[in-house]
Short mmCIF file of C-alpha atoms in Angstrom, two decimals:
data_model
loop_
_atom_site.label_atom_id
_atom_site.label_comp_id
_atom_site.label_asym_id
_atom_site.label_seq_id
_atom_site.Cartn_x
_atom_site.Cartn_y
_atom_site.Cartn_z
CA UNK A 157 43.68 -45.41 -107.02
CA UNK A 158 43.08 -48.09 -104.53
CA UNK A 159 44.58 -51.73 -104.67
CA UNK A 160 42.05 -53.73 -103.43
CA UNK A 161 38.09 -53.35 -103.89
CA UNK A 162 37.08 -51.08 -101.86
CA UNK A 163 34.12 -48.88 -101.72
CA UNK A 164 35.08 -45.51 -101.08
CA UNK A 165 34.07 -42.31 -102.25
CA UNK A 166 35.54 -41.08 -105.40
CA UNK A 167 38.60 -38.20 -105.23
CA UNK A 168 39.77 -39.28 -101.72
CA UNK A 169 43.44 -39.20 -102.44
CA UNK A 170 47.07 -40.14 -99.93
CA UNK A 171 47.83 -37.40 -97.48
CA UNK A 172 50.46 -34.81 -98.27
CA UNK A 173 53.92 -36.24 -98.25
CA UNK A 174 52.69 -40.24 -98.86
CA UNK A 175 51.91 -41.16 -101.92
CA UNK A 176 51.09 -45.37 -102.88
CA UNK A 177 54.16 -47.36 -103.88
CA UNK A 178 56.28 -45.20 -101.43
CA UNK A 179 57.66 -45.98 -97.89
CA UNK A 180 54.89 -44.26 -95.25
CA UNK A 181 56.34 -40.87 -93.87
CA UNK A 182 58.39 -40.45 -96.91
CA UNK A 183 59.15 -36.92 -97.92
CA UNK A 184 58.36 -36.51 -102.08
CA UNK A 185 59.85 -33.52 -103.63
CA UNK A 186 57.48 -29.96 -104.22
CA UNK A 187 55.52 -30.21 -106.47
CA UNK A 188 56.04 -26.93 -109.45
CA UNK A 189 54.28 -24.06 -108.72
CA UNK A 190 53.68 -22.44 -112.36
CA UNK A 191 55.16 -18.81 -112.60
CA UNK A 192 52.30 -16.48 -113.60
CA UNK A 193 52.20 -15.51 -117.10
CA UNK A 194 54.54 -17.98 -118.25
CA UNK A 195 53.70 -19.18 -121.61
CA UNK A 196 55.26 -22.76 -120.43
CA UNK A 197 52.66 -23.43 -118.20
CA UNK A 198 48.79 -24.66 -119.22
CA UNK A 199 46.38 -22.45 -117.37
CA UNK A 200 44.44 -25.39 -116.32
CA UNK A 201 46.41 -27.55 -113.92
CA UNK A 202 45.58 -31.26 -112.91
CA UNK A 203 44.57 -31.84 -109.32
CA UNK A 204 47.42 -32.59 -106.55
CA UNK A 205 48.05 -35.63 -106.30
CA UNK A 206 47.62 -36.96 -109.62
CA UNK A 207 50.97 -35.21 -111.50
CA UNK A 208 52.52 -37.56 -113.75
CA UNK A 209 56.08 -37.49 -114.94
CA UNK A 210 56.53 -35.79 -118.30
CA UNK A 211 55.87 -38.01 -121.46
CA UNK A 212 54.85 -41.43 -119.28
CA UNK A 213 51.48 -42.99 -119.44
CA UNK A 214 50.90 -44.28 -115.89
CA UNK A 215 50.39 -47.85 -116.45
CA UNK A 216 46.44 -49.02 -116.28
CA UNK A 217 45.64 -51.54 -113.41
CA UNK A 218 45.31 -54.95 -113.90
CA UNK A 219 41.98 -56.08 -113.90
CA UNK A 220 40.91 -58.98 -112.34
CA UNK A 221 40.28 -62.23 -114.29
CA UNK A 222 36.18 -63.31 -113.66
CA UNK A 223 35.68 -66.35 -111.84
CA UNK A 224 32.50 -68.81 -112.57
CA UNK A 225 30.15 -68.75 -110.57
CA UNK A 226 29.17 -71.85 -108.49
CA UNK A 227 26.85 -70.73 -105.79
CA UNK A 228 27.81 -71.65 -101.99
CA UNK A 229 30.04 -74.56 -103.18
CA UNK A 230 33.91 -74.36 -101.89
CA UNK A 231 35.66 -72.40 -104.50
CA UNK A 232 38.81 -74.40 -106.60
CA UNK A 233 41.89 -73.09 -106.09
CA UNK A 234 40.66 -71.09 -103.34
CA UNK A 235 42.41 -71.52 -99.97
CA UNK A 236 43.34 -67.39 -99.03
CA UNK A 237 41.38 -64.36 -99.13
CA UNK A 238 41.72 -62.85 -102.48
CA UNK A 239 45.56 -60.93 -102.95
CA UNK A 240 45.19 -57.00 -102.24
CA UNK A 241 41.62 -57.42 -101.12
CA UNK A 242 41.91 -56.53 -97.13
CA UNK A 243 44.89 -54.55 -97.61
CA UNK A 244 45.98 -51.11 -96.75
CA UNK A 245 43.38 -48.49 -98.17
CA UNK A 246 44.32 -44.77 -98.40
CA UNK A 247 41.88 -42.58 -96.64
CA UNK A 248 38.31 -43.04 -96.02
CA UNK A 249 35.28 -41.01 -96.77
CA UNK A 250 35.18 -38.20 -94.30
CA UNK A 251 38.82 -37.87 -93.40
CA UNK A 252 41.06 -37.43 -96.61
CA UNK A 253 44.84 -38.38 -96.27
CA UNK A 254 43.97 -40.99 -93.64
CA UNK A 255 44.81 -44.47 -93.41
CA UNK A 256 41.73 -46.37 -93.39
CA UNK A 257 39.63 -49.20 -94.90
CA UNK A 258 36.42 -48.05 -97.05
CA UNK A 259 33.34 -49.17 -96.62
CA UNK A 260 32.65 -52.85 -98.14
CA UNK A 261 29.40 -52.99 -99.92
CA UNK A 262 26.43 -54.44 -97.98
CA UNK A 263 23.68 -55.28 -100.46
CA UNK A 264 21.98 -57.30 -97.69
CA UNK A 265 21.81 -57.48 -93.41
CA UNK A 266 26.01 -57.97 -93.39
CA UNK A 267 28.43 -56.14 -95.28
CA UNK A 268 30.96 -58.27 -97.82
CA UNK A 269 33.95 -58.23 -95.75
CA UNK A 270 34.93 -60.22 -92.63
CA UNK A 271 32.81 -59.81 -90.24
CA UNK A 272 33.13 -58.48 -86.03
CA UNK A 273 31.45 -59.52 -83.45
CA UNK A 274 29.02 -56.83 -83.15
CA UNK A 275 28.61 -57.43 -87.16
CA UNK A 276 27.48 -60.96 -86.76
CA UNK A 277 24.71 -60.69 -84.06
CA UNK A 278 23.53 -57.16 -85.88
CA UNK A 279 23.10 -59.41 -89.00
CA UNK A 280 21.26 -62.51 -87.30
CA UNK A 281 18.41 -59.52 -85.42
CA UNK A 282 18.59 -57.66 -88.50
CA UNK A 283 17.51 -60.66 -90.58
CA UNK A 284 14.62 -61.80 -88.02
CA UNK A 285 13.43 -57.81 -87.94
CA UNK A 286 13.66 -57.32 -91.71
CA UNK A 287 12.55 -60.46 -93.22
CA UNK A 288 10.10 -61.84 -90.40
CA UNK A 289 7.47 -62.39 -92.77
CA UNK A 290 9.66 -65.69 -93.63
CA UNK A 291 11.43 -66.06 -90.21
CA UNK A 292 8.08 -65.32 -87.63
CA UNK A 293 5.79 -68.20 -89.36
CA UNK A 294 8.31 -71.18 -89.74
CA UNK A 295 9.58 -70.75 -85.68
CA UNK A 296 6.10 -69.90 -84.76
CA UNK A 297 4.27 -73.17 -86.28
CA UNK A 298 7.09 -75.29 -85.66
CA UNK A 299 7.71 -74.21 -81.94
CA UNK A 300 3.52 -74.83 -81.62
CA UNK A 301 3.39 -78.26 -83.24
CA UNK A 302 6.63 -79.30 -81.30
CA UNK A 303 4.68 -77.62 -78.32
CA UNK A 304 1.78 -79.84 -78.56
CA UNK A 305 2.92 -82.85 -78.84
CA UNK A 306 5.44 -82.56 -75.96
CA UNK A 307 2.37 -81.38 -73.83
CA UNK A 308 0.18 -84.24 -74.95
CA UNK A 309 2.95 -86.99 -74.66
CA UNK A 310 3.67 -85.30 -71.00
CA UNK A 311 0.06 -85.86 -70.12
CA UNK A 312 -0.84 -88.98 -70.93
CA UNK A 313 3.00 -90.57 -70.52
CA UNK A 314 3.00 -88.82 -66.61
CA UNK A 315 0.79 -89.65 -63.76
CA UNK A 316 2.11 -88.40 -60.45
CA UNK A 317 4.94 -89.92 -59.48
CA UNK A 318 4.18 -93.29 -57.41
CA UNK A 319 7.51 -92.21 -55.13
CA UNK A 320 6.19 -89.20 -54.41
CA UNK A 321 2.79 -89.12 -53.61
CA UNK A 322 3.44 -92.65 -51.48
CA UNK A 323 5.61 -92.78 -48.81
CA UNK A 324 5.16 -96.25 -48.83
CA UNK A 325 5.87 -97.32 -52.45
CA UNK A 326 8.27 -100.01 -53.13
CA UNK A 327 11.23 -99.95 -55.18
CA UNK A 328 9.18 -101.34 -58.53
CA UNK A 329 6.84 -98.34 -58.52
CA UNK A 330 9.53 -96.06 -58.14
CA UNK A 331 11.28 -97.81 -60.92
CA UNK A 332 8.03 -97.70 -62.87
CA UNK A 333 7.88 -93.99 -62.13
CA UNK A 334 11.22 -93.39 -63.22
CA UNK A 335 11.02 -95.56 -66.19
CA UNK A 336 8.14 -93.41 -67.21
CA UNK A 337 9.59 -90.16 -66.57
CA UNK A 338 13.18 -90.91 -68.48
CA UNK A 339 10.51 -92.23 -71.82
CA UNK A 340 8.90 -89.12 -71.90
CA UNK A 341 11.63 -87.08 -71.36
CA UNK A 342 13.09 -88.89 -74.36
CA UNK A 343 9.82 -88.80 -76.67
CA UNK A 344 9.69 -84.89 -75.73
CA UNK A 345 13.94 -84.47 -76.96
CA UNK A 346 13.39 -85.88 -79.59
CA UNK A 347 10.37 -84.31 -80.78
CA UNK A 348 12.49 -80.70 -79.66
CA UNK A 349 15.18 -82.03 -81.88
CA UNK A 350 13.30 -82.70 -85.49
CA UNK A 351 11.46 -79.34 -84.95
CA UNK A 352 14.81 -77.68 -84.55
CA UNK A 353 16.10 -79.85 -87.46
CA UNK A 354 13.06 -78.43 -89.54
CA UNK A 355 13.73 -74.75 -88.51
CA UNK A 356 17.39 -75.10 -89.10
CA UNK A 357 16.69 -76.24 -92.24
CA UNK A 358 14.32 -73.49 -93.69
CA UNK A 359 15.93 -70.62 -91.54
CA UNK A 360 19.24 -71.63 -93.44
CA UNK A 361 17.73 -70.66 -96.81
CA UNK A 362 16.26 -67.37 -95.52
CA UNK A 363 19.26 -66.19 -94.16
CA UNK A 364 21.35 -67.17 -97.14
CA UNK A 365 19.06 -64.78 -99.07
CA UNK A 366 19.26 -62.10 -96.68
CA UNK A 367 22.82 -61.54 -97.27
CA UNK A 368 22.28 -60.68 -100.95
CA UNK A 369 19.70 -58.61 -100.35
CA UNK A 370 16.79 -61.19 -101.24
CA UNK A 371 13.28 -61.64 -99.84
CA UNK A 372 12.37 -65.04 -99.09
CA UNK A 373 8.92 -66.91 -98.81
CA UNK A 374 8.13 -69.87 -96.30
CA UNK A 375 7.16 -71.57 -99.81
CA UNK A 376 10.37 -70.68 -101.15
CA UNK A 377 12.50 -71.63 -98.14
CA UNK A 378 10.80 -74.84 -97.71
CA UNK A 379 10.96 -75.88 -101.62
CA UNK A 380 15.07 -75.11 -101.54
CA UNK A 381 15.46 -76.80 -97.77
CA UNK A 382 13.68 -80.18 -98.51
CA UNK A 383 15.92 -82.28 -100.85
CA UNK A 384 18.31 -81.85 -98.11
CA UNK A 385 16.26 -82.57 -95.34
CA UNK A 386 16.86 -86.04 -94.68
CA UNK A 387 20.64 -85.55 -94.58
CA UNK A 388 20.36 -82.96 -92.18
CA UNK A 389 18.48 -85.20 -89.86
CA UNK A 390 21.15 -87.89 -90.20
CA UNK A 391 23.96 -85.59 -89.57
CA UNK A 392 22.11 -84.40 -86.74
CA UNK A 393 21.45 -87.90 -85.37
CA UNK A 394 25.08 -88.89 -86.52
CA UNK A 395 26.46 -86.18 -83.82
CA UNK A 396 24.27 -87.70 -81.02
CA UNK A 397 24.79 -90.94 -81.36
CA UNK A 398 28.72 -90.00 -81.41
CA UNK A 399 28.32 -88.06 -78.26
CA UNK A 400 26.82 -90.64 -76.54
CA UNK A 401 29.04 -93.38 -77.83
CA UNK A 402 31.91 -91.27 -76.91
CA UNK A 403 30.39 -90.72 -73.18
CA UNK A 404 29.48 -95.16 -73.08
CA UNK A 405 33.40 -95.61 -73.97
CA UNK A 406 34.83 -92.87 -70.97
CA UNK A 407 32.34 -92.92 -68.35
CA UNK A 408 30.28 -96.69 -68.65
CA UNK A 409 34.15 -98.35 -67.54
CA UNK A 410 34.15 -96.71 -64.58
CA UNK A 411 30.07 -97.44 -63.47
CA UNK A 412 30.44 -100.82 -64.76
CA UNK A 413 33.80 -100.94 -62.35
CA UNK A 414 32.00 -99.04 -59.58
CA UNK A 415 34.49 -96.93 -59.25
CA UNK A 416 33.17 -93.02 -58.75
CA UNK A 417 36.55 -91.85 -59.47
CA UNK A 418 37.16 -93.31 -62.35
CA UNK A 419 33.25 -92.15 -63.85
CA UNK A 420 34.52 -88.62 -62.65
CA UNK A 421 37.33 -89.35 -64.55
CA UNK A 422 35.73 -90.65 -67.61
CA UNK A 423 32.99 -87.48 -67.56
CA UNK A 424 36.02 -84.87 -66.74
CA UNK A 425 37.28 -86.09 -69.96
CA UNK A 426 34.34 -86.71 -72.10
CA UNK A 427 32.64 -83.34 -71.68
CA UNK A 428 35.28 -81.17 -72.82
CA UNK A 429 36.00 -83.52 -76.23
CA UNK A 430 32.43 -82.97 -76.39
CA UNK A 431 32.75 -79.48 -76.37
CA UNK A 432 35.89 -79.37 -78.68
CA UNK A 433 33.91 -81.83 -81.49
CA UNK A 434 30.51 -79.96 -81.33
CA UNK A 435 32.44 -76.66 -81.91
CA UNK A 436 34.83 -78.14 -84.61
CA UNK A 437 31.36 -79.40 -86.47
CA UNK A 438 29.24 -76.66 -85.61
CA UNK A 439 29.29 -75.06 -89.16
CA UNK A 440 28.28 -78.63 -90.58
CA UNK A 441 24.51 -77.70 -91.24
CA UNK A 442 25.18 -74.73 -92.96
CA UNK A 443 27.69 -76.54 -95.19
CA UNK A 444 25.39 -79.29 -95.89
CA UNK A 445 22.20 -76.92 -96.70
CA UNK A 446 24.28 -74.47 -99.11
CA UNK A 447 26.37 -76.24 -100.46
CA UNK A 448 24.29 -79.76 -101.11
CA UNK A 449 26.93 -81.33 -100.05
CA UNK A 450 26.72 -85.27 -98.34
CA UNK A 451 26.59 -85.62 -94.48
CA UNK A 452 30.46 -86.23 -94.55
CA UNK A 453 31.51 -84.00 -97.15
CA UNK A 454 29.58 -81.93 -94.34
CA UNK A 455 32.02 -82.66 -91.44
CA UNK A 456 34.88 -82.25 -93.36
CA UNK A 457 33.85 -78.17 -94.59
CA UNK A 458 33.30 -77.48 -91.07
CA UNK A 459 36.60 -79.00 -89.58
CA UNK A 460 38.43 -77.15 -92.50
CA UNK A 461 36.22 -74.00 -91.83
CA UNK A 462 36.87 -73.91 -87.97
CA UNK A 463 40.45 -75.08 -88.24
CA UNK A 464 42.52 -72.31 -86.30
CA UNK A 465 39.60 -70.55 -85.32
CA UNK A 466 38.26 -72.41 -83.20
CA UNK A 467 38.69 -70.45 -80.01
CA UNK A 468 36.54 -67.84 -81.44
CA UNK A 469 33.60 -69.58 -83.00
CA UNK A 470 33.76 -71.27 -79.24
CA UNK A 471 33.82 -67.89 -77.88
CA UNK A 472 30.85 -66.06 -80.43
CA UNK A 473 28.70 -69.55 -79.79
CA UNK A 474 29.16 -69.12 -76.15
CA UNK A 475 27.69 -65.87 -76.07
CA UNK A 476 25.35 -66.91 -78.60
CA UNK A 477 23.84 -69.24 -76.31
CA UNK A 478 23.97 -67.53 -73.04
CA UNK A 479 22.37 -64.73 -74.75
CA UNK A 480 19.51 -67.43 -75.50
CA UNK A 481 19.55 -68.71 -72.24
CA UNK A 482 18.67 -65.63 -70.62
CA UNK A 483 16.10 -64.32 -73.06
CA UNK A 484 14.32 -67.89 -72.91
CA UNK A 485 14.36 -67.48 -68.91
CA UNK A 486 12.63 -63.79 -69.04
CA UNK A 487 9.84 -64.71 -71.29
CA UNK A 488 9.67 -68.34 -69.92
CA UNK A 489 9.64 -67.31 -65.55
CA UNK A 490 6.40 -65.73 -65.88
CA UNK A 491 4.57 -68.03 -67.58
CA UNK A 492 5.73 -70.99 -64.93
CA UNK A 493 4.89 -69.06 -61.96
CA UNK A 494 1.45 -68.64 -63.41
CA UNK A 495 1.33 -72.53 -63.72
CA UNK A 496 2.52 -73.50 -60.36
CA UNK A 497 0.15 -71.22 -58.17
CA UNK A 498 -2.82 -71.11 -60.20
CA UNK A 499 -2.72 -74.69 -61.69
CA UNK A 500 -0.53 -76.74 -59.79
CA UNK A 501 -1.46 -76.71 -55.99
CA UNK A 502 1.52 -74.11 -55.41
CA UNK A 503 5.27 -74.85 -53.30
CA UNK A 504 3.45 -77.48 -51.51
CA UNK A 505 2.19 -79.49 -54.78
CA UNK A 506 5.53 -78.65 -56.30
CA UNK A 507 7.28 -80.20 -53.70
CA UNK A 508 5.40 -83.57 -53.38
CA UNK A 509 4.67 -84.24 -56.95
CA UNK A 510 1.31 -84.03 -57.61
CA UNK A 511 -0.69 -81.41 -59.69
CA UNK A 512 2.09 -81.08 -62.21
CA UNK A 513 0.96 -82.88 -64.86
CA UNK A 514 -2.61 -81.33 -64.89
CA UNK A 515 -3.42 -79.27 -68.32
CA UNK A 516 -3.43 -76.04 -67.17
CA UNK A 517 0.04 -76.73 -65.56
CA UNK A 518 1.78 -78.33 -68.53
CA UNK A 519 0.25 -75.36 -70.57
CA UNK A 520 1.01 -72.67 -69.49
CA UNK A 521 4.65 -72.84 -69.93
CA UNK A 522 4.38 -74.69 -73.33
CA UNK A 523 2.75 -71.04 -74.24
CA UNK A 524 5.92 -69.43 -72.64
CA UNK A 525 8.36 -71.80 -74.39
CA UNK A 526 6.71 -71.25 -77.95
CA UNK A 527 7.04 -66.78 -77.44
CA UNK A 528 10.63 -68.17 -76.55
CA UNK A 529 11.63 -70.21 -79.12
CA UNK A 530 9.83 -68.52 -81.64
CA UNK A 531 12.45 -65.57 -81.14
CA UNK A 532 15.65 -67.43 -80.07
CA UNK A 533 15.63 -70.15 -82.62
CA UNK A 534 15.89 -67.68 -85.61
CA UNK A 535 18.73 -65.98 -83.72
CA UNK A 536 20.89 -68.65 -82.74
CA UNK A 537 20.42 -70.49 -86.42
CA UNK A 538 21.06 -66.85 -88.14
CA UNK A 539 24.09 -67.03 -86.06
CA UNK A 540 25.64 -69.68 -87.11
CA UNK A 541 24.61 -69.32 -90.69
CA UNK A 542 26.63 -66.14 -90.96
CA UNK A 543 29.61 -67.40 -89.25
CA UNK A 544 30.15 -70.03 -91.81
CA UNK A 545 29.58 -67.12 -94.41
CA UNK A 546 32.62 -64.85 -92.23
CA UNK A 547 34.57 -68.03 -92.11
CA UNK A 548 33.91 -68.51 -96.08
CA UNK A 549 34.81 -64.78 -96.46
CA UNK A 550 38.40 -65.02 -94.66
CA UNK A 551 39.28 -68.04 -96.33
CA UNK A 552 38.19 -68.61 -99.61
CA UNK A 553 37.36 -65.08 -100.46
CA UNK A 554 33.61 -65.70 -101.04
CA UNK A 555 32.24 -62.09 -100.83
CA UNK A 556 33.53 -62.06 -104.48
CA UNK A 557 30.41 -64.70 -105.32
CA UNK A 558 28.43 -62.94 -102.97
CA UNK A 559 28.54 -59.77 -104.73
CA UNK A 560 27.99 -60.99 -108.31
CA UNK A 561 25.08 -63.37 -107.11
CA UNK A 562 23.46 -59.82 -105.38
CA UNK A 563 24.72 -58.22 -109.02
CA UNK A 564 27.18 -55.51 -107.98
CA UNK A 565 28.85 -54.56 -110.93
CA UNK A 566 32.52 -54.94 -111.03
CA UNK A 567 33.02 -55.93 -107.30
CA UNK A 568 36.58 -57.31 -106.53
CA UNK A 569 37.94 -55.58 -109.74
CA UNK A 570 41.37 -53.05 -108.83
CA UNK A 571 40.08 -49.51 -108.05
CA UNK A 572 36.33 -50.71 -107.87
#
């Protein structure tokens, strides 16, 4: 019988000469072979591997107390994996007498047991293939509307640039140039950021659901997102504002000083701390959608969460996002050369300025960079949704909820 819940097939037993409870590569003693005939011996004979000493009653296993259940919400008393539960297994289905860990149940896109790698990106395509009925509509509408706007603030906030066109502007047009260029390049991030706020948001709630199993709607994922919609904006605007605060208190010394080395200094410092905090609050949003938890209480899950870990939720984000990157880039290239010879006057336009801000121009890749982030957005959020649920798993032994919330009878319970 197995310690820990595992999943198994039934009658898989130790290999000859092991045997649970006893030292690995330990020799037991023959088992009886009945004489024929003899009127000692029962004609029907239990299994190997399951003799019992004569006159005991091998002891039943404990069973394991029920927990409540409270949803996504940190679990008291919780700080470990549950005792037994990743342990040792004897054999696995397929090879008998092996060491090996059985399959963990999977009543959704990951199974209930921490999760690799390979696991964790399966889950986040599996998710966007299986349930893009919920996933395809929210990226696709939000991508468009942020889209839109971004191509109608670029057209009517950019004229050619002064600088550009006129060799002999003077240094207030090229300031006004600038000036105009740096406020639409604002308008347009921040319009990308409360669209990816939004999608984060809703994406969240599908996912969640797609671990037990459960089909979500864009109704549904919207109706459990929105009462925690406005913290999720300020935690996301909370992290900016600390990132740029933290860059004004390193680098602004050293321009203020006009001292290069010292901004080089300030910037060499600031953008790995930068790096370090958004990694050490990168499970935040998750935390704060599942959990309803406050923007703090937030921060303070996903420090605990990431805490000696960190190198490899750096290392899985990393490849997250260059993964991104170069999907964006293949669906995006096309769409951009299209713009600049057919709209935009070609290298010569491109190189002076002018033509770029022309519709057809500014369209074209807005069409490329909705296909784009109407497929990476889902990924990278799905992501990062199920490494706060591995993180969850390894610490605070949450496949246990997981499993009763997807109602899998007796999950967790010894020899289940």
């Amino acid at each position: 019988m197995n310690d820990s819940p595992g999943w198994a097939k039934p009658g898989s037993s130790p290999s000859d000469g092991e045997r649970p409870g006893t030292e690995s590569g330990a020799q037991q003693p023959a088992e009886p072979t009945p004489p024929a005939g003899d009127p000692k011996w029962s004609a029907e004979q239990p299994p190997p591997g399951q003799w019992s000493s004569p006159g005991t009653t091998p002891p039943e296993a404990p069973q394991a107390q029920p927990q409540p259940t409270t949803g996504w919400g940190p679990q008291p008393g919780t700080g470990a994996p549950q005792t037994g539960q990743y342990g040792p297994q004897y054999g696995y289905p397929g090879a008998p007498g092996q060491w090996g860990q059985p399959p963990a149940a999977k009543p959704g896109v990951i199974p209930l047991r921490p999760l690799g790698l390979g696991e964790i990106l399966d889950g986040a395509v599996a998710t966007m293939r299986t349930h893009w009925r919920a996933v395809l509509p929210i990226t696709l509408v939000v991508a468009t509307v942020v889209q839109v706007i971004s191509v109608i603030v670029q057209k009517f906030m950019l004229d050619d640039l002064a600088f550009a066109t006129d060799p002999n502007a003077g240094p207030e047009e090229i300031f006004d140039s600038l000036g105009s260029t740096f406020a639409a390049s604002a308008v347009v991030q921040l319009i990308q950021v409360l669209g990816t706020i939004v999608v984060t948001a809703m994406l969240t709630m599908v996912f969640s659901r797609a671990v037990l199993g459960q089909h979500s709607s864009v109704s549904d994922a919207w109706r459990e997102a929105r009462p925690q919609l406005l913290r999720l904006i300020g935690l996301t605007l909370l992290m900016a504002l600390g990132a740029i605060l933290l860059g004004a208190v390193l680098i602004l010394p050293g321009v203020l000083a006009e001292s290069v080395g010292l901004a080089v200094l300030g910037f060499a410092v600031w953008l790995p701390l930068l790096v370090w905090l958004g990694i050490k609050f990168t499970l935040a949003s998750p935390a704060l959608m599942l959990e309803k938890s406050t923007v703090i209480k937030a921060f303070a899950r996903s420090s605990k969460l990431v805490k000696d870990t960190w190198w490899r939720i750096f290392g899985i984000t990393l490849l997250t996002t260059v993964i991104a990157f170069f999907i964006s880039g293949m669906i995006v290239a096309p769409f951009q050369i299209i713009s600049l010879f057919a709209f935009s006057g070609g290298l010569d336009a491109m190189a002076d300025g002018s033509g770029m801000n022309s519709w057809g121009a500014l369209i074209a890749p807005a069409i490329g960079l909705i296909i784009a982030q109407t497929i990476v957005m889902p990924f990278q959020s799905g992501v990062t949704v199920l490494l706060y649920v591995d993180q969850r798993i390894r610490r605070e032994g949450l496949d246990l909820e997981l499993a009763r919330a997807a109602g899998l009878q007796n999950y967790g319970t010894t020899g289940g």
